[in-house]
């Protein structure tokens, strides 16, 4: 294809056709005709045009043979396929008899597309919610049983209705909470189910039968509609008249879609670059999609040209039939894919696309989706607005990834563009059954292909495979595509998103699990008390001649045994508060409030994403205070996952200036003053930036360049680009940047302005960084045409034809683009991991270039940069045609399609010529080193689990303060791939620590929570980790890691991450936390006790499955050290005090039973028993759990050692539980017997001659004193005595006196009438209360005083220092090791200097500087494939345009960054080259080329087949 000036006002790039990861461009006849007409208008030379046509064409016999071969291959492929009849979907084909039931309907019953995530309906809410509350909480059944007992007067309860109030309150509050949450889900469900979609109507979908709606379902529907209507009316006043106040579904349904012409005017910038139909004789309106729900117009002759066939087969995209005299250039080889449309089928032409609801969509429906619309079901794509049938989808709602994905329409369905076309189709889809794998789908479409020129012939069967790239999944959104038309294969609960919508595994906090044993202990105590009461009561009645014979009028049961039985149940009612119902509701309130405070903490708010810390699980906040091990991902978790192009090596010449964080860490290890060196380097980089900007402005006009986005600082590159180093280097630099601009899958979005901007939408941030750097250097990607890519090359617009794109995947570790250059040559550009590219270089060529580039890549990697190699290969026409045919056959296969495509791609990606390498920086997030250091000071051990290689893990360790110069880093590697070899390696390292891995050592390790020796660290890769996780070695490996301060696991898969977490969690019986940001971190997030997701660049999959979601890693320190510690301490103290206060109250009642033969007489009025936990003592203890603070948040961060008490689990222990229970026993004795001793003489007569020593008045004396004691005891155990806490305690104390006064003022109180006035009027009441409180609290007060003075805990010392003002400096905004101070200037952050402004150099401590993690390919967890034993030791690039055979130029000019790194490498190289995992320059130069069908094997493999010289 010739060069041609190209002007466009288009906004978005056209998509490119892809099949799985390997794709082919099938040239459109219309687009080729358009280009010919353009060339003719430009008066191109006739001879040149003829030559180009000949170079791209094939003879008719070749085309015929190609079609026959492909057809034969399709038939053979169909015969090889396995049976896919699990799901058969018929389109305009009558159901076969075997697929019908007795009523003639489809036997296969497909689910509805209506999805309900809510638990309840308006009718089922009450019974279902009550069932859930009582079924899930056994305590509610216990309390309900007690209420039932109180109904029977025989058990002595005086007011059954009042006794039910606490349970009713709890059930109602819980029901309201569940109802509100479920109502929100219902609203979202209704909005989703009522979202609009254009569905084909007025045609017969044989796959779906009419629903038989039952009466019950009609009632439910009517009820739901009524409630929704009422709710809508109530909200109508709050809604504005503007559309902004409406939901998506309502807004879309009320707003008519633009007509065909208006839609095209809106999208005109995008389609202006596409070939128009007028040149082909088509009417624009006919070719377009009818946008209004009206019947399609009758077919015209022009329309029927879409069915025209060449050589008996249909052509694609509605192309015209060409006559033999046509002068249009014929494509290299046109494949006959056929069409689903039967051109001779008579149809009523009543079908139309109508706007309908999602819930109405059924399997087998035709649907049309427009740009930015969500996908309502799993849909097979038939056609799109793109001539090549491509479309783009955003899948972040499905898998959390924000990058756009390309999807491809079926070749046979691309002529199906109108409603009338849907009527004329006849085909069958055979699909696999529904499954949850998001990345796999297998099916095929079958139809009878008829020759449009021979109506009498029956036609022949054809089939086309359907893969995951032909499927749009529910939950995705259509992007950068005007429309798509497809058919529905899965609906509702059978869609992949619903099959993957499993919730995070239910987690319970450790305290909640241990609480069950304490509740059981209280149950045992309660049972003993009830049993004692029943036995004594029965024995007393059996004795006879007792006082009760004179005062009781016979027993209730009539005989002693029955009396004892009745007394047992009556005592259960009397002592019910020993197992408090209010404990559970109080804990729910406390945990809900704690979650709210975490969410509201502005210090954990990430402004960039507008994202606060979001608790997803409200019931495990106390676990955050006991974390001992944190497992972290690297990319996107510790790093920003925002890539910046920093350096490159072109033709053996290094370019780029940068002072990376990893480089600073390396120099720090060598004893260099990194502050001074860093300041010097940054100043030099700032000056170079100014020089480069001047060079870019002078070289060429680039309207798309923005100074503030420049990251590649290399003024010498611009000089060489302008020819300063000679023509050879100039051409090499241009060709290298051209390779970056052509070899990618980036989508462009242009924004007009002054200057205009172009945004790059890439499937990985690395790819976007490469294309952005090419743009900055004058090689701007403007967009894509129908079959090519448009570049602005140094101010001139050029178009390059993209023949194929072989996309990147985890096993290939590379991607390639086959481009037809302007001079007609076909060049394959390939970029990928260094070892992969080096193994594919042409043997015997470029030895010097290979060696030099490998050294540069090694230096780049040591600087912490992610490296890639760039290579190319020139293809002949015959070589490409032959390969393309093989590729077509592989792409058409259904079975093992990916394997066949990989084999074909492997065949073309050989004998490459090296161009150079790139280096990209992924910086650490702000505050990562500080956070890790702070967590380490708190006693928390951090393990890094990454997919990167060993050398990367070591650098990231130094970068993040996990490793230091004084450490002995154990690089654990196993030479042989067997368990025995791993065992020997383990034993060798265990000898250093004097351990053997015995059970006794494991038991001791489980009890030891101290920090390990800081002088040791271990680094292990995935291969060795797989071996040591064997059942026979896992205990030894765990004990070895226990001895090391830092553990870094590299090249680990998601399942291995989860296995490591499980090993530590269960093996050491510790609390674990996992943090990550990608889908590959989900397994370990769910395995850990607490999972934290980071809302980062890799999407929100980790966030969706996490317990807590944060915006940045640095927020973890506040989440754990502040909120976690507070929550754990508060909850532990709350539970202990709760058990204490209930034992005090219950035993006071029990002591009274001694003096009435345990007949379960109530000492207190029954209202006291009911209100004790509900009103008299609830507020202080609840607010203790919500608001209590031993120290402030700033002090918690300044003294992280306070957290260690949580690691050791000392805040909540069984010892503490029994101490508080003992306190309760003692105080109950004091509270009861002080009053008993007062009334024992029986001489208690008031001044008016009336006694107050009856049971009710005595109960007032005891109850009031007991409640005062309990509330003051809670206050004593509270650290923070502010006005609110004192007010709540005071109100709770006053409440008992107030209630007694009010309640006894009414005669309805019966025997309790006027008890308040009679008791409160006695001086003895107040004197007894004062004495009782003092004696009861004195032991606790003395114990606390002794403990704080003579045995102070860490927090006591710190609190005293706070009171002395030693932490007053924190009030000025300095929180411990402040992360706000910590910052590191990137080499690209010098735009202010270039504008002439003075830069303030950042002065930070060495150990506070975040060091950058090193280079690694993102998918290094993939399995490598072995290379062949033949290969090369390099090429000199002889056979290609860039002849580099002569000796390389010696360029004597300053390269500060290069020289710094060169010097550093010389000092540390030996220590790293001993590690086989590191791809050093020496190892790269020894890698031989691969001429087999397999890829390079890992360099570490002892069985590798690549030859090393």
CSV table of C-alpha atoms in Angstrom, one decimal, residues 286-515:
chain,number,residue,atom,x,y,z
A,286,UNK,CA,-30.6,1.5,3.5
A,287,UNK,CA,-27.1,0.4,4.5
A,288,UNK,CA,-27.5,1.9,8.0
A,289,UNK,CA,-29.4,0.5,10.9
A,290,UNK,CA,-33.0,1.5,11.4
A,291,UNK,CA,-33.0,3.3,14.7
A,292,UNK,CA,-36.7,3.5,15.2
A,293,UNK,CA,-39.0,0.5,16.0
A,294,UNK,CA,-40.7,0.3,12.6
A,295,UNK,CA,-40.7,-2.6,10.2
A,296,UNK,CA,-37.7,-2.8,7.9
A,297,UNK,CA,-38.2,-1.5,4.4
A,298,UNK,CA,-38.5,-4.1,1.6
A,299,UNK,CA,-35.3,-5.3,0.1
A,300,UNK,CA,-34.0,-3.6,-3.0
A,301,UNK,CA,-31.7,-4.7,-5.6
A,302,UNK,CA,-29.0,-2.8,-3.9
A,303,UNK,CA,-29.7,-4.5,-0.7
A,304,UNK,CA,-29.7,-8.0,-2.3
A,305,UNK,CA,-26.2,-7.3,-3.5
A,306,UNK,CA,-25.2,-8.2,0.0
A,307,UNK,CA,-26.2,-11.8,-0.8
A,308,UNK,CA,-24.2,-11.9,-4.0
A,309,UNK,CA,-21.7,-14.7,-4.2
A,310,UNK,CA,-18.5,-15.2,-5.9
A,311,UNK,CA,-17.7,-18.6,-7.3
A,312,UNK,CA,-20.9,-19.9,-5.7
A,313,UNK,CA,-20.2,-18.6,-2.2
A,314,UNK,CA,-21.2,-15.5,-0.4
A,315,UNK,CA,-18.8,-12.6,0.1
A,316,UNK,CA,-18.5,-10.7,3.3
A,317,UNK,CA,-20.0,-7.4,4.6
A,318,UNK,CA,-22.5,-7.2,1.8
A,319,UNK,CA,-19.9,-6.7,-0.9
A,320,UNK,CA,-21.0,-6.4,-4.5
A,321,UNK,CA,-20.4,-9.1,-6.9
A,322,UNK,CA,-17.4,-8.1,-9.1
A,323,UNK,CA,-17.4,-8.8,-12.8
A,324,UNK,CA,-14.3,-10.0,-14.6
A,325,UNK,CA,-13.6,-6.6,-16.1
A,326,UNK,CA,-13.4,-4.8,-12.7
A,327,UNK,CA,-10.3,-2.8,-12.3
A,328,UNK,CA,-10.4,-3.0,-8.5
A,329,UNK,CA,-7.4,-4.5,-6.9
A,330,UNK,CA,-8.2,-8.0,-5.7
A,331,UNK,CA,-7.2,-8.9,-2.2
A,332,UNK,CA,-4.5,-11.4,-1.6
A,333,UNK,CA,-7.0,-14.2,-0.9
A,334,UNK,CA,-10.7,-13.7,-0.1
A,335,UNK,CA,-12.1,-16.4,2.1
A,336,UNK,CA,-15.7,-17.5,1.6
A,337,UNK,CA,-17.2,-17.6,5.1
A,338,UNK,CA,-20.8,-17.8,3.9
A,339,UNK,CA,-23.8,-16.1,5.4
A,340,UNK,CA,-26.6,-17.0,7.8
A,341,UNK,CA,-29.1,-15.3,5.5
A,342,UNK,CA,-31.2,-17.4,3.1
A,343,UNK,CA,-31.7,-15.1,0.1
A,344,UNK,CA,-34.7,-17.1,-1.1
A,345,UNK,CA,-36.7,-17.3,2.1
A,346,UNK,CA,-40.1,-15.7,2.0
A,347,UNK,CA,-40.8,-13.7,5.1
A,348,UNK,CA,-43.7,-11.5,6.3
A,349,UNK,CA,-41.4,-8.6,7.0
A,350,UNK,CA,-43.2,-7.7,10.2
A,351,UNK,CA,-40.3,-8.1,12.5
A,352,UNK,CA,-39.0,-4.9,14.1
A,353,UNK,CA,-36.7,-3.9,16.9
A,354,UNK,CA,-38.6,-2.5,19.8
A,355,UNK,CA,-37.3,-0.9,23.0
A,356,UNK,CA,-38.1,-3.4,25.7
A,357,UNK,CA,-36.9,-4.4,29.2
A,358,UNK,CA,-34.0,-6.6,30.1
A,359,UNK,CA,-36.4,-8.9,32.0
A,360,UNK,CA,-38.2,-9.6,28.7
A,361,UNK,CA,-35.1,-10.9,26.9
A,362,UNK,CA,-35.2,-14.7,26.3
A,363,UNK,CA,-32.8,-17.2,24.9
A,364,UNK,CA,-32.9,-17.1,21.1
A,365,UNK,CA,-33.8,-13.4,20.9
A,366,UNK,CA,-32.2,-11.0,18.5
A,367,UNK,CA,-31.0,-7.9,20.3
A,368,UNK,CA,-29.3,-4.7,19.2
A,369,UNK,CA,-26.9,-2.9,21.6
A,370,UNK,CA,-25.8,0.7,21.1
A,371,UNK,CA,-22.6,2.5,22.2
A,372,UNK,CA,-22.2,2.8,26.0
A,373,UNK,CA,-25.1,0.5,26.7
A,374,UNK,CA,-24.7,-2.4,29.1
A,375,UNK,CA,-25.1,-5.9,27.9
A,376,UNK,CA,-28.3,-7.5,29.2
A,377,UNK,CA,-27.4,-11.2,28.7
A,378,UNK,CA,-24.7,-13.4,27.2
A,379,UNK,CA,-24.9,-12.6,23.5
A,380,UNK,CA,-23.2,-14.1,20.4
A,381,UNK,CA,-22.2,-11.2,18.1
A,382,UNK,CA,-23.6,-11.5,14.6
A,383,UNK,CA,-22.6,-8.0,13.2
A,384,UNK,CA,-21.3,-4.7,14.3
A,385,UNK,CA,-21.0,-1.1,13.0
A,386,UNK,CA,-17.4,-1.8,12.1
A,387,UNK,CA,-16.8,-3.2,8.6
A,388,UNK,CA,-14.5,-5.9,10.1
A,389,UNK,CA,-17.1,-6.9,12.7
A,390,UNK,CA,-15.0,-5.8,15.7
A,391,UNK,CA,-16.4,-4.1,18.8
A,392,UNK,CA,-14.9,-3.1,22.2
A,393,UNK,CA,-16.3,-3.8,25.6
A,394,UNK,CA,-15.5,-2.7,29.1
A,395,UNK,CA,-15.5,-5.6,31.5
A,396,UNK,CA,-14.8,-3.8,34.9
A,397,UNK,CA,-18.2,-4.9,36.2
A,398,UNK,CA,-17.4,-8.5,35.3
A,399,UNK,CA,-13.7,-9.1,36.2
A,400,UNK,CA,-12.7,-5.7,37.6
A,401,UNK,CA,-10.4,-4.8,34.8
A,402,UNK,CA,-10.7,-1.3,33.3
A,403,UNK,CA,-9.0,-2.0,30.0
A,404,UNK,CA,-11.1,-2.3,26.9
A,405,UNK,CA,-11.4,-5.8,25.4
A,406,UNK,CA,-11.9,-6.5,21.7
A,407,UNK,CA,-14.7,-8.8,20.6
A,408,UNK,CA,-15.4,-10.1,17.1
A,409,UNK,CA,-18.6,-10.8,15.2
A,410,UNK,CA,-19.2,-14.1,13.4
A,411,UNK,CA,-18.0,-14.0,9.8
A,412,UNK,CA,-21.2,-15.6,8.7
A,413,UNK,CA,-23.4,-13.1,10.5
A,414,UNK,CA,-22.0,-9.8,9.3
A,415,UNK,CA,-24.6,-9.4,6.6
A,416,UNK,CA,-27.3,-9.6,9.3
A,417,UNK,CA,-27.9,-5.9,9.9
A,418,UNK,CA,-31.6,-5.2,9.8
A,419,UNK,CA,-34.8,-6.7,11.2
A,420,UNK,CA,-35.6,-8.2,7.8
A,421,UNK,CA,-32.2,-9.8,7.7
A,422,UNK,CA,-33.0,-11.5,11.1
A,423,UNK,CA,-36.2,-12.9,9.6
A,424,UNK,CA,-34.3,-14.4,6.6
A,425,UNK,CA,-31.7,-16.2,8.7
A,426,UNK,CA,-31.9,-19.9,9.3
A,427,UNK,CA,-29.3,-21.4,11.6
A,428,UNK,CA,-28.7,-23.4,14.7
A,429,UNK,CA,-26.3,-22.7,17.6
A,430,UNK,CA,-24.9,-25.7,19.5
A,431,UNK,CA,-23.5,-24.4,22.7
A,432,UNK,CA,-21.8,-25.8,25.8
A,433,UNK,CA,-23.8,-25.7,29.0
A,434,UNK,CA,-23.5,-22.7,31.3
A,435,UNK,CA,-20.3,-22.5,33.4
A,436,UNK,CA,-18.5,-19.9,35.4
A,437,UNK,CA,-15.3,-19.6,33.5
A,438,UNK,CA,-15.2,-16.0,32.2
A,439,UNK,CA,-12.4,-16.7,29.8
A,440,UNK,CA,-13.7,-19.8,28.0
A,441,UNK,CA,-16.6,-20.6,25.8
A,442,UNK,CA,-17.1,-23.1,23.0
A,443,UNK,CA,-19.9,-23.5,20.6
A,444,UNK,CA,-20.6,-23.4,16.9
A,445,UNK,CA,-23.2,-22.1,14.5
A,446,UNK,CA,-24.5,-24.4,11.7
A,447,UNK,CA,-26.6,-23.4,8.7
A,448,UNK,CA,-27.3,-24.4,5.1
A,449,UNK,CA,-25.4,-22.3,2.6
A,450,UNK,CA,-27.4,-21.6,-0.6
A,451,UNK,CA,-26.0,-20.2,-3.8
A,452,UNK,CA,-27.8,-16.9,-4.5
A,453,UNK,CA,-27.4,-17.5,-8.2
A,454,UNK,CA,-28.9,-21.1,-8.1
A,455,UNK,CA,-32.2,-21.1,-6.2
A,456,UNK,CA,-33.0,-24.6,-7.3
A,457,UNK,CA,-30.0,-26.1,-5.5
A,458,UNK,CA,-30.6,-27.3,-1.9
A,459,UNK,CA,-27.3,-25.8,-0.6
A,460,UNK,CA,-24.6,-27.3,1.5
A,461,UNK,CA,-24.0,-27.4,5.2
A,462,UNK,CA,-21.6,-25.0,6.8
A,463,UNK,CA,-20.4,-24.3,10.3
A,464,UNK,CA,-18.4,-21.7,12.1
A,465,UNK,CA,-16.8,-22.0,15.6
A,466,UNK,CA,-17.9,-19.6,18.3
A,467,UNK,CA,-15.4,-18.7,21.0
A,468,UNK,CA,-15.2,-16.4,23.9
A,469,UNK,CA,-14.1,-13.5,21.6
A,470,UNK,CA,-17.5,-13.8,19.8
A,471,UNK,CA,-19.4,-13.6,23.1
A,472,UNK,CA,-20.5,-10.4,24.9
A,473,UNK,CA,-21.1,-11.2,28.6
A,474,UNK,CA,-23.8,-9.7,30.7
A,475,UNK,CA,-22.4,-7.0,32.9
A,476,UNK,CA,-20.0,-5.6,30.3
A,477,UNK,CA,-20.6,-2.3,28.5
A,478,UNK,CA,-20.2,-1.5,24.8
A,479,UNK,CA,-17.6,1.1,24.1
A,480,UNK,CA,-16.2,2.9,21.0
A,481,UNK,CA,-18.7,1.0,18.8
A,482,UNK,CA,-21.9,2.5,17.4
A,483,UNK,CA,-23.9,-0.7,17.6
A,484,UNK,CA,-23.8,-4.5,17.6
A,485,UNK,CA,-26.5,-7.0,16.7
A,486,UNK,CA,-26.5,-10.4,18.3
A,487,UNK,CA,-28.4,-13.4,19.6
A,488,UNK,CA,-29.0,-14.4,23.2
A,489,UNK,CA,-27.5,-17.8,24.3
A,490,UNK,CA,-27.6,-17.4,28.2
A,491,UNK,CA,-30.0,-15.4,30.3
A,492,UNK,CA,-30.4,-14.6,34.0
A,493,UNK,CA,-28.9,-16.9,36.5
A,494,UNK,CA,-27.2,-18.9,33.7
A,495,UNK,CA,-25.0,-16.0,32.6
A,496,UNK,CA,-21.4,-16.0,33.5
A,497,UNK,CA,-21.6,-13.0,35.8
A,498,UNK,CA,-24.3,-14.5,37.8
A,499,UNK,CA,-22.5,-17.9,38.0
A,500,UNK,CA,-19.5,-15.9,39.3
A,501,UNK,CA,-21.5,-13.8,41.7
A,502,UNK,CA,-20.7,-15.9,44.8
A,503,UNK,CA,-20.2,-13.8,47.8
A,504,UNK,CA,-17.0,-13.6,49.8
A,505,UNK,CA,-16.8,-16.6,52.2
A,506,UNK,CA,-18.5,-15.8,55.5
A,507,UNK,CA,-16.0,-14.7,58.1
A,508,UNK,CA,-16.5,-14.5,61.9
A,509,UNK,CA,-14.1,-12.6,64.1
A,510,UNK,CA,-11.8,-14.5,66.4
A,511,UNK,CA,-13.5,-13.0,69.5
A,512,UNK,CA,-16.9,-14.0,68.2
A,513,UNK,CA,-15.7,-17.6,67.8
A,514,UNK,CA,-14.2,-17.7,71.3
A,515,UNK,CA,-17.3,-16.0,72.7
